[in-house]
Structure formats: structure tokens, C-alpha cells
Coordinates of C-alpha atoms in Angstrom, one line a residue:
M221 CA 168.1 188.9 188.9
S222 CA 167.8 188.2 185.1
Q223 CA 164.4 188.0 183.6
S224 CA 164.9 184.4 182.7
R225 CA 166.0 183.5 186.2
A226 CA 162.9 185.4 187.6
R227 CA 160.7 183.4 185.3
R228 CA 162.2 180.2 186.6
S229 CA 161.7 181.2 190.2
G230 CA 158.1 182.1 189.5
R231 CA 157.3 178.8 187.8
R232 CA 158.5 176.7 190.7
A233 CA 154.9 176.6 192.1
A234 CA 154.1 174.1 189.4
V235 CA 156.9 171.7 190.3
L236 CA 155.1 169.2 192.5
L237 CA 152.2 168.7 190.2
L238 CA 154.3 168.1 187.1
A239 CA 156.8 166.0 188.9
A240 CA 153.9 163.8 189.9
V241 CA 152.9 163.6 186.2
L242 CA 156.2 162.0 185.3
L243 CA 155.9 159.5 188.1
L244 CA 152.5 158.6 186.7
V245 CA 154.0 158.1 183.3
L246 CA 156.7 155.9 184.7
A247 CA 154.0 154.0 186.5
G248 CA 152.5 153.3 183.2
V249 CA 155.7 151.7 182.0
G250 CA 156.5 149.8 185.1
T251 CA 158.4 151.8 187.7
A252 CA 156.3 154.3 189.5
A253 CA 154.4 151.6 191.4
A254 CA 157.6 150.4 192.9
W255 CA 158.6 154.0 193.8
T256 CA 155.3 154.9 195.4
T257 CA 155.2 151.8 197.5
G258 CA 158.7 152.4 198.7
R259 CA 160.3 149.4 197.1
L260 CA 162.9 151.5 195.3
N261 CA 164.0 153.3 198.5
T262 CA 166.8 150.9 199.3
L263 CA 168.0 151.1 195.7
V264 CA 168.0 154.9 195.5
C265 CA 168.7 155.9 199.0
G266 CA 170.4 152.9 200.6
G267 CA 167.5 152.7 203.1
P268 CA 164.5 154.8 203.9
C269 CA 164.4 157.9 201.7
G270 CA 164.2 161.3 203.4
P271 CA 162.8 164.5 202.0
E272 CA 166.2 165.3 200.3
A273 CA 165.6 162.4 198.0
V274 CA 162.4 163.8 196.5
A275 CA 162.8 164.3 192.7
D276 CA 163.6 167.8 191.5
P277 CA 161.1 169.6 189.2
L278 CA 160.4 167.7 186.0
A279 CA 158.1 170.3 184.3
L280 CA 157.2 173.9 185.0
D281 CA 155.0 176.0 182.8
R282 CA 153.2 173.4 180.8
S283 CA 150.2 172.7 183.1
A284 CA 147.8 173.6 180.2
T285 CA 149.1 170.7 178.1
V286 CA 149.4 168.1 180.9
S287 CA 146.5 169.0 183.1
T288 CA 144.4 166.2 181.5
V289 CA 146.9 163.6 182.8
R290 CA 145.1 162.2 185.9
P291 CA 146.4 159.6 188.4
D292 CA 143.9 157.0 187.1
E293 CA 144.8 157.7 183.5
P294 CA 148.6 157.4 182.9
V295 CA 149.6 158.2 179.4
A296 CA 150.7 155.2 177.4
G297 CA 153.5 155.2 174.8
G298 CA 153.1 154.7 171.1
L299 CA 155.3 157.4 169.5
D300 CA 154.5 158.3 165.9
P301 CA 157.7 158.1 163.9
A302 CA 156.5 160.6 161.3
A303 CA 155.5 163.1 164.0
V304 CA 158.9 162.7 165.8
A305 CA 160.8 163.2 162.5
A306 CA 158.8 166.2 161.6
A307 CA 159.3 167.8 165.1
V308 CA 163.1 167.6 165.0
D309 CA 163.7 168.1 161.2
G310 CA 164.1 171.9 161.5
P311 CA 166.1 172.0 164.7
L312 CA 168.5 169.3 163.4
A313 CA 169.3 171.4 160.3
A314 CA 170.7 174.3 162.4
D315 CA 174.1 175.5 161.1
A316 CA 175.2 175.6 164.8
L317 CA 175.2 171.8 164.9
G318 CA 178.0 171.6 162.3
G319 CA 178.7 169.0 159.7
R320 CA 178.1 165.9 161.7
V321 CA 175.0 165.4 163.8
A322 CA 173.1 162.2 164.6
I323 CA 170.0 161.5 166.6
S324 CA 168.2 158.5 168.0
V325 CA 164.7 158.7 169.5
V326 CA 163.3 155.7 171.3
D327 CA 159.8 154.9 172.7
P328 CA 160.6 153.8 176.3
V329 CA 157.3 151.9 176.5
S330 CA 157.9 149.6 173.6
G331 CA 161.7 150.0 173.4
E332 CA 161.3 150.7 169.7
E333 CA 163.7 153.2 168.0
V334 CA 161.4 155.5 166.1
L335 CA 164.0 157.8 164.6
R336 CA 167.7 157.4 163.7
T337 CA 169.5 159.8 161.4
G338 CA 173.0 160.9 160.8
P339 CA 176.4 159.2 161.0
D340 CA 177.2 156.1 163.0
A341 CA 179.3 156.4 166.2
L342 CA 180.4 159.9 167.1
V343 CA 182.6 161.4 169.8
P344 CA 180.3 161.4 172.9
A345 CA 182.1 163.5 175.4
S346 CA 180.5 163.2 178.9
T347 CA 177.5 161.3 177.7
T348 CA 180.0 158.4 178.0
K349 CA 179.1 158.5 181.7
V350 CA 175.6 157.1 180.8
L351 CA 177.2 153.9 179.7
T352 CA 179.6 153.7 182.7
A353 CA 176.7 154.2 185.1
A354 CA 174.5 151.6 183.4
A355 CA 177.3 149.1 183.3
A356 CA 177.9 149.7 187.0
L357 CA 174.3 149.1 187.8
A358 CA 174.2 146.0 185.6
V359 CA 177.1 144.1 187.2
L360 CA 177.4 145.6 190.7
D361 CA 175.0 145.2 193.6
P362 CA 173.3 148.6 193.8
Q363 CA 173.2 148.3 197.6
R364 CA 176.9 147.5 198.0
R365 CA 178.8 150.2 199.9
F366 CA 182.3 151.2 199.2
E367 CA 184.7 150.4 202.1
T368 CA 188.0 151.9 203.2
T369 CA 189.8 149.9 205.8
V370 CA 192.9 150.0 208.1
E371 CA 194.9 146.8 208.7
R372 CA 197.6 146.4 211.3
D373 CA 200.9 144.8 210.8
G374 CA 202.7 145.0 214.2
D375 CA 203.6 148.6 214.8
R376 CA 202.4 149.7 211.4
V377 CA 198.9 150.5 210.3
V378 CA 198.0 150.4 206.6
L379 CA 195.3 152.5 205.0
V380 CA 193.8 150.3 202.3
G381 CA 191.9 152.0 199.4
G382 CA 188.7 150.3 198.4
G383 CA 188.0 152.6 195.5
D384 CA 185.4 154.8 197.2
P385 CA 184.9 157.6 194.7
Y386 CA 183.6 160.0 197.3
L387 CA 185.8 159.3 200.3
A388 CA 186.2 162.6 202.1
R389 CA 188.9 164.2 204.3
E390 CA 186.6 165.3 207.1
P391 CA 183.0 164.4 208.1
E392 CA 180.6 166.4 206.0
E393 CA 176.9 166.3 205.3
D394 CA 175.7 165.5 201.8
D395 CA 172.0 165.4 200.9
R396 CA 172.7 163.1 197.9
I397 CA 175.1 160.4 199.2
A398 CA 176.5 159.0 202.4
R399 CA 180.2 160.1 202.6
A400 CA 182.9 158.2 204.5
D401 CA 185.9 160.1 205.7
V402 CA 189.4 159.4 206.8
R403 CA 189.1 161.5 210.0
T404 CA 186.4 159.2 211.3
L405 CA 188.5 156.2 210.2
A406 CA 191.5 157.6 212.1
E407 CA 189.3 158.0 215.2
R408 CA 188.2 154.4 215.0
T409 CA 191.7 153.2 214.4
A410 CA 193.0 155.1 217.4
V411 CA 190.4 153.4 219.6
A412 CA 191.4 150.0 218.4
L413 CA 195.1 150.8 218.9
R414 CA 194.6 152.0 222.5
E415 CA 192.6 148.9 223.3
A416 CA 195.5 146.8 222.1
G417 CA 197.9 148.9 224.2
V418 CA 199.6 150.5 221.2
G419 CA 200.3 154.3 221.3
Q420 CA 202.9 154.6 218.5
V421 CA 202.8 153.4 214.9
S422 CA 204.1 154.1 211.5
V423 CA 201.7 154.6 208.6
G424 CA 201.5 152.9 205.2
Y425 CA 199.0 152.9 202.5
D426 CA 197.9 150.4 199.8
A427 CA 196.1 151.6 196.6
S428 CA 196.8 148.5 194.6
L429 CA 193.1 147.6 194.0
F430 CA 193.5 149.5 190.7
T431 CA 196.4 148.9 188.3
G432 CA 197.9 150.4 185.2
P433 CA 198.4 154.0 184.2
V434 CA 196.7 156.7 186.2
G435 CA 195.8 158.5 182.9
S436 CA 194.2 157.3 179.7
A437 CA 196.2 157.0 176.5
G438 CA 193.2 158.7 174.9
W439 CA 193.5 161.8 177.0
E440 CA 195.3 165.0 175.9
E441 CA 198.8 165.0 177.4
S442 CA 197.9 168.2 179.3
Y443 CA 195.0 166.8 181.2
L444 CA 197.0 165.5 184.1
R445 CA 199.7 168.2 183.9
N446 CA 197.2 171.0 183.9
Q447 CA 195.0 169.5 186.5
V448 CA 192.0 168.9 184.3
V449 CA 191.5 165.5 186.0
T450 CA 192.9 163.8 189.0
P451 CA 195.2 160.7 188.5
V452 CA 192.9 157.7 188.8
T453 CA 193.6 155.6 192.0
A454 CA 191.8 153.4 194.4
L455 CA 192.5 155.8 197.3
W456 CA 192.0 159.5 197.5
V457 CA 190.1 162.1 199.6
D458 CA 187.8 164.6 198.0
R459 CA 188.6 163.2 194.6
G460 CA 192.1 164.4 195.0
I461 CA 191.1 168.0 195.1
R462 CA 192.1 170.4 197.9
D463 CA 191.7 174.2 197.9
G464 CA 190.7 174.0 194.2
R465 CA 193.8 172.2 193.1
R466 CA 194.3 168.5 192.2
T467 CA 197.2 166.6 193.7
S468 CA 199.6 164.6 191.6
D469 CA 199.7 161.8 194.2
P470 CA 196.1 161.4 195.6
A471 CA 196.8 158.1 197.5
R472 CA 199.7 159.6 199.5
E473 CA 197.7 162.7 200.1
A474 CA 194.9 160.6 201.6
A475 CA 197.4 158.7 203.8
G476 CA 198.7 162.0 205.0
A477 CA 195.2 163.1 206.0
F478 CA 194.7 159.8 207.8
A479 CA 198.0 160.2 209.7
Q480 CA 197.0 163.7 210.8
G481 CA 193.8 162.2 212.1
L482 CA 195.8 159.7 214.2
Q483 CA 197.9 162.4 215.6
A484 CA 194.9 164.4 216.6
E485 CA 193.7 161.3 218.5
G486 CA 196.9 161.2 220.5
I487 CA 198.7 158.4 218.5
D488 CA 202.4 159.0 218.0
L489 CA 203.8 158.5 214.5
V490 CA 207.3 157.3 213.6
G491 CA 208.9 157.1 210.3
R492 CA 207.7 158.4 206.9
I493 CA 204.4 157.5 205.3
A494 CA 205.2 154.7 202.8
E495 CA 203.3 152.9 200.0
V496 CA 203.3 149.2 201.1
S497 CA 201.3 146.1 200.5
A498 CA 198.5 145.5 203.0
P499 CA 199.3 142.6 205.3
G500 CA 196.0 140.9 204.6
T501 CA 195.0 140.9 208.3
T502 CA 191.5 141.5 209.7
P503 CA 190.8 145.2 209.5
V504 CA 191.1 147.0 212.8
A505 CA 188.8 149.8 211.5
R506 CA 186.6 150.6 208.5
V507 CA 184.3 153.2 207.1
E508 CA 181.5 152.7 204.6
G509 CA 180.7 155.2 201.9
P510 CA 177.8 155.5 199.5
T511 CA 176.1 152.6 197.8
V512 CA 176.7 152.0 194.2
A513 CA 173.3 153.4 193.4
Q514 CA 174.0 156.6 195.3
A515 CA 177.4 157.0 193.6
V516 CA 175.8 156.5 190.2
E517 CA 173.2 159.1 190.9
A518 CA 175.9 161.6 192.2
L519 CA 178.3 161.2 189.3
T520 CA 175.5 161.6 186.8
A521 CA 174.2 164.7 188.4
S522 CA 177.6 166.4 188.8
S523 CA 179.3 164.8 185.7
S524 CA 182.3 164.0 187.9
N525 CA 185.2 162.7 185.7
E526 CA 187.0 161.2 188.7
A527 CA 184.1 159.3 190.1
S528 CA 183.2 158.0 186.7
E529 CA 186.7 156.6 186.2
V530 CA 186.6 154.9 189.6
M531 CA 183.2 153.3 188.8
A532 CA 184.6 152.1 185.5
R533 CA 187.4 150.3 187.4
H534 CA 184.8 148.6 189.6
V535 CA 183.0 147.4 186.6
A536 CA 186.3 145.9 185.3
I537 CA 186.9 144.0 188.5
A538 CA 183.3 142.7 188.5
E539 CA 183.8 141.4 185.0
G540 CA 187.1 139.8 185.7
E541 CA 189.1 142.3 183.8
P542 CA 192.2 144.2 185.0
A543 CA 191.3 147.4 186.9
T544 CA 192.8 149.6 184.1
F545 CA 191.5 151.9 181.5
E546 CA 191.6 149.1 178.9
G547 CA 190.1 146.6 181.2
A548 CA 187.3 149.0 182.1
A549 CA 186.5 149.7 178.5
R550 CA 186.2 145.9 177.7
A551 CA 184.1 145.4 180.8
I552 CA 181.7 148.2 180.1
A553 CA 181.2 146.9 176.5
S554 CA 180.7 143.3 177.8
A555 CA 178.2 144.4 180.5
L556 CA 176.1 146.3 178.0
S557 CA 176.2 143.6 175.4
A558 CA 175.2 141.0 178.0
A559 CA 172.2 143.3 178.8
D560 CA 171.2 143.3 175.1
V561 CA 172.2 146.9 174.5
P562 CA 173.5 147.4 170.9
I563 CA 177.1 148.4 170.9
D564 CA 177.9 148.7 167.2
G565 CA 180.8 151.1 166.7
L566 CA 181.5 151.4 170.4
R567 CA 185.0 152.5 171.3
L568 CA 186.0 153.5 174.8
D569 CA 189.3 154.7 176.1
D570 CA 187.9 155.9 179.4
G571 CA 184.8 155.9 181.5
S572 CA 184.3 159.6 181.7
G573 CA 184.3 160.9 178.1
L574 CA 187.4 163.0 178.3
A575 CA 189.0 160.8 175.6
R576 CA 188.4 162.3 172.2
S577 CA 189.0 158.8 170.7
N578 CA 185.8 157.5 172.3
R579 CA 183.0 156.6 169.9
I580 CA 179.4 155.9 170.7
D581 CA 176.4 155.4 168.5
P582 CA 173.4 157.5 169.7
T583 CA 171.3 154.3 169.5
T584 CA 173.4 152.8 172.3
L585 CA 172.8 155.8 174.5
S586 CA 169.1 156.0 173.8
T587 CA 168.6 152.3 174.3
V588 CA 170.2 152.4 177.7
L589 CA 168.1 155.4 178.8
A590 CA 164.9 153.9 177.4
R591 CA 165.6 150.7 179.4
A592 CA 165.8 152.8 182.5
A593 CA 162.8 155.0 181.7
G594 CA 160.8 152.0 180.7
G595 CA 161.2 150.4 184.1
R596 CA 163.1 147.5 182.7
D597 CA 166.5 148.2 184.2
W598 CA 168.6 150.7 186.2
P599 CA 166.0 153.2 187.5
Q600 CA 168.8 154.9 189.5
L601 CA 170.3 156.1 186.2
L602 CA 167.5 158.6 185.8
T603 CA 167.4 160.2 189.2
G604 CA 170.6 162.1 188.8
L605 CA 170.0 163.5 185.3
P606 CA 170.1 167.4 185.3
I607 CA 166.9 169.2 184.7
G608 CA 166.6 171.7 181.9
G609 CA 166.9 175.2 183.1
F610 CA 167.2 174.2 186.8
T611 CA 170.0 171.9 187.9
G612 CA 173.5 170.6 187.2
T613 CA 175.0 171.2 183.8
L614 CA 171.5 172.3 182.4
D615 CA 171.0 175.0 185.0
D616 CA 171.5 177.9 182.6
R617 CA 170.1 176.3 179.5
F618 CA 166.7 175.9 177.8
E619 CA 165.9 179.6 177.6
D620 CA 164.3 181.7 174.9
S621 CA 163.6 179.6 171.8
A622 CA 164.2 176.4 173.7
A623 CA 162.2 177.4 176.8
A624 CA 159.5 174.7 176.0
G625 CA 162.0 172.2 177.4
A626 CA 162.6 174.0 180.7
G627 CA 161.8 171.7 183.6
V628 CA 160.5 169.0 181.2
V629 CA 163.8 167.7 179.7
R630 CA 166.2 165.8 181.9
A631 CA 169.4 164.9 180.2
K632 CA 173.1 164.2 180.4
T633 CA 175.3 166.7 178.6
G634 CA 178.6 166.2 176.9
T635 CA 181.1 169.0 176.0
L636 CA 184.6 169.0 174.5
T637 CA 186.1 171.5 172.1
G638 CA 184.1 171.0 168.9
V639 CA 181.9 168.3 170.5
H640 CA 178.5 168.6 172.1
S641 CA 175.9 166.0 173.0
L642 CA 172.6 165.6 174.9
A643 CA 171.0 162.4 176.0
G644 CA 168.0 162.0 178.1
Y645 CA 164.2 162.0 178.2
T646 CA 161.2 164.3 178.2
L647 CA 157.4 164.3 178.0
D648 CA 155.7 165.4 174.8
A649 CA 152.7 167.8 174.7
R650 CA 150.4 164.9 175.7
G651 CA 152.6 163.6 178.5
V652 CA 154.0 160.7 176.4
P653 CA 157.6 159.8 177.4
V654 CA 160.3 160.3 174.8
V655 CA 163.9 159.2 175.1
F656 CA 166.5 160.8 172.8
A657 CA 170.3 161.1 172.2
V658 CA 171.7 163.7 169.9
L659 CA 175.4 164.1 169.2
A660 CA 177.4 166.7 167.2
D661 CA 181.1 166.3 166.9
D662 CA 182.1 168.7 164.1
T663 CA 181.4 172.1 165.7
E664 CA 184.9 173.5 166.2
G665 CA 184.9 177.1 165.1
I666 CA 181.2 177.5 166.1
N667 CA 180.3 179.4 169.2
P668 CA 179.8 176.6 171.7
F669 CA 176.8 178.4 173.3
E670 CA 175.1 178.5 170.0
T671 CA 175.6 174.7 169.5
Q672 CA 174.3 174.0 173.0
A673 CA 171.2 176.2 172.3
A674 CA 170.7 174.3 169.1
L675 CA 170.8 171.0 170.9
D676 CA 168.3 172.4 173.4
R677 CA 166.0 173.3 170.6
V678 CA 166.0 169.7 169.4
A679 CA 165.0 168.4 172.8
A680 CA 162.5 171.2 173.2
A681 CA 160.9 170.2 169.9
L682 CA 160.3 166.8 171.3
A683 CA 158.9 168.2 174.5
S684 CA 156.4 170.5 172.6
C685 CA 155.3 168.1 169.8
T686 CA 152.3 165.8 169.8
C687 CA 154.5 162.8 169.1
G688 CA 152.3 160.1 170.6

């Protein structure tokens, strides 16, 4: 085991204490009370929360600086702009951040932006998912569950895609979300068919909930061809991935898995699986997947491109736009604008951040996260953010010179060739919450690990400063 990994393992004893500290801080700005009384359980867990829903560590080796934060004395906000600017001045000047770097720092208690430097909108990479997730929470019912159904038309059954981003092939346990699967759907369909005296059917599928191209005009031509991302559709299983490979026709693949399930239940199949229009009859069977809130948490934690694009389509539908890349982009912008999030310079050509043509001002990102951290909106947006040095895309970061941020910083990463970003929140040396977004989109030719480490040092500087 590496020395840094050993340090992280040894520090886990401080996890519960310092996770509680962040909850107390959030209580001071309006959310922890709802959490501790259980009022957020249905939002985050879709019902009662089990032990698997307990937040991951939020701080590790900083007990000396936060030990004075007591349950009856939550730390208030009030960031000092001068202190914030002084803390990040050196880290922002690092050569590894290239020629274009911008930062926004917001006090989540007051909502005030206390620092904004650098160019306007930059290439955001996967921090785009922060906006997709916020828009989904803004316009969709967080407790709505994604449904996949089967309709019957005589001797044909039609698998109807409802845009479940996490529909699975087989039943499987998942600590983070409730997963529906087509095997269970086939079992329920077979029961309904036998009750109707039907033992032989043909199988069709309908994925027409989403329209338009399956790939964005802003993506590299090789993305679909080289299986960087699955074609976007309202029907797939396991995000179109099987044995490590992405299928070129995920809807047909899902229908094939469903048909195999029917055969396993003793239903005879005739004819070929065909793409058809659903008859519009009452479903004979259905399965329910995760809630919107669970899906948002999961896609934020894993940075799933496929799930993000599906969620963007649902935002489009909710906003009365076509369920296309273009419609989703307009809908996300509209949803954020309606929620009083500044969207100056915003350009989106997808919901995942793969499009290099995307542009987001860091102020837009920090405002969204501050609204969530301040308890005003979208608390589920925070629960999936990776933890510096421990989970997700930050698992192997915040070491050495940036170690002050390990366990304290929670943030969404973004990475494309020559593009790196980090947007999230932390606690300063007094336990005061700080929200930040820092983007660098001119780093081609620089070792990407050096750029990531430089971004980590910016966030770590906020975690170690006395900014409030």
C-alpha cells in the first residue's frame, strides 16, 4: 500500500466527527435541520434512508482546526473577499493552469460572490453535469420514478422505453439507487400473458420518447465510433454497455434482453424483434427505477455521460422542448434562468460536457452550488459530489502539497484534452463553508496530472485559509 493510501486509511477514524461538522454548518444555512429530522429522506432516498445513505467522510485530519465547532454553535458565513483573494492568488498563478484560468468563489450563506477573476465563459468539460443535475431538480419532481413498461397489441408485446438512465439487464443490488431491470419486467409480462391465455408472442420496442440525432453535433466524430459514449436513446440496459463494450443500437439490445427473459419464462417467440410504435394500450407490466433525486446523485458521483444526456432529455420534455440535444440545451438554460441563476455566456451542445463547444462562466457553476449548499434549492446536488482523496473522480487526488483539502473538499471534476475544471465546496480553517468553481481550458501540452494537482491546490488553499 502506498504511503499516501496508508495515511488515508489511518485518518478514517475522524470521519464521523467531521462529517457531522459539515451537517452542522449546513444547519446554520438552512438544510441540516431538515436532514436530521428526516424530512430530506424521501428526497434523497425515495423513502426511509438506510445506513448506505450516510454521507461519506467530509474531512479527515483537521480536527485541531474544527474541534471548536460545537453542535450548539454552528459557524456562520461571512467570507472576507480580501482573505479569499489572498489565499488563492499564488495557486492560481501556477504555470500548470495554462494561459486561461478563471475562478468564482461564493459565500453560500449570503449568496454573495466574493471573488471572480479570469476570462468569461470557458470550456467546462464534465462540470457541465452540475447544470444538468440542477435543471433536472428544478423542473422535475425529485420523487418521480422512471418507468419502463410493456404494452400488448394482440399477439405482440411492445417494450416501451421511458428514459430510465439506469435500467439494468438483470436484477442487481445498488446501494445508491433503486434499479429496475428487464428480466423482472419479462417475468411480470409472462404472468400477464399466461393469465390472458397467451403463450406465444412477437416482440417489438418503442424508444420514441427521445428524438433527433443520437450524438451531439458538438462531439468529436470519433466519440460514437470509438465507443467513448453510448448513442443516446430512451431505452437501453446498463447504459448500453455489455462486457466493457458499448452497443451501437442500445434500444434493440434492450429488447433482445427482454425477449430472452420472456423465453426463460416459457413464452414462445415468433418473428424478429422490430422497432414499432407502442399501441397506446394500458401496460400489461411495468418496472420502476430510481427517483430523479437518486439518479442525479448517482450521475454526479460517477460522472456518467450517458445518464447525464438522458436526464437532459427529461428536462427538455418538462420544459416543452423537443427531446433532442438542442432542445435539452435550451431547456437547461431556461430552467436555470427561471431559478435566477446567471447564465451569461452559457452555451451548451450536450448535457454531459463531452462537447468542446460548451461554454460556462464559473459564476454560473458557483451560483448553482451555493444555492444547494445554502439550503435554498437542490440539496440532492451535493450528496453525490466526490470527496477529495477518497471517492469517485477525486479518489486519487489531494495529496502532497494539496493534502489540506483531503476529505474536506467535495467537488465535481471536468477533464478533456487541454481542459480541466473543479467545482464544489469546502470548509475553511474555521469551518466556514466556501463554494468555488475554477476552470482552465488552455492546458494542452501540459502534463494533465500537473494541472489537476494545481487545481487541487487552489481548492486546498480555500480549505486551509481563514477566509471567514
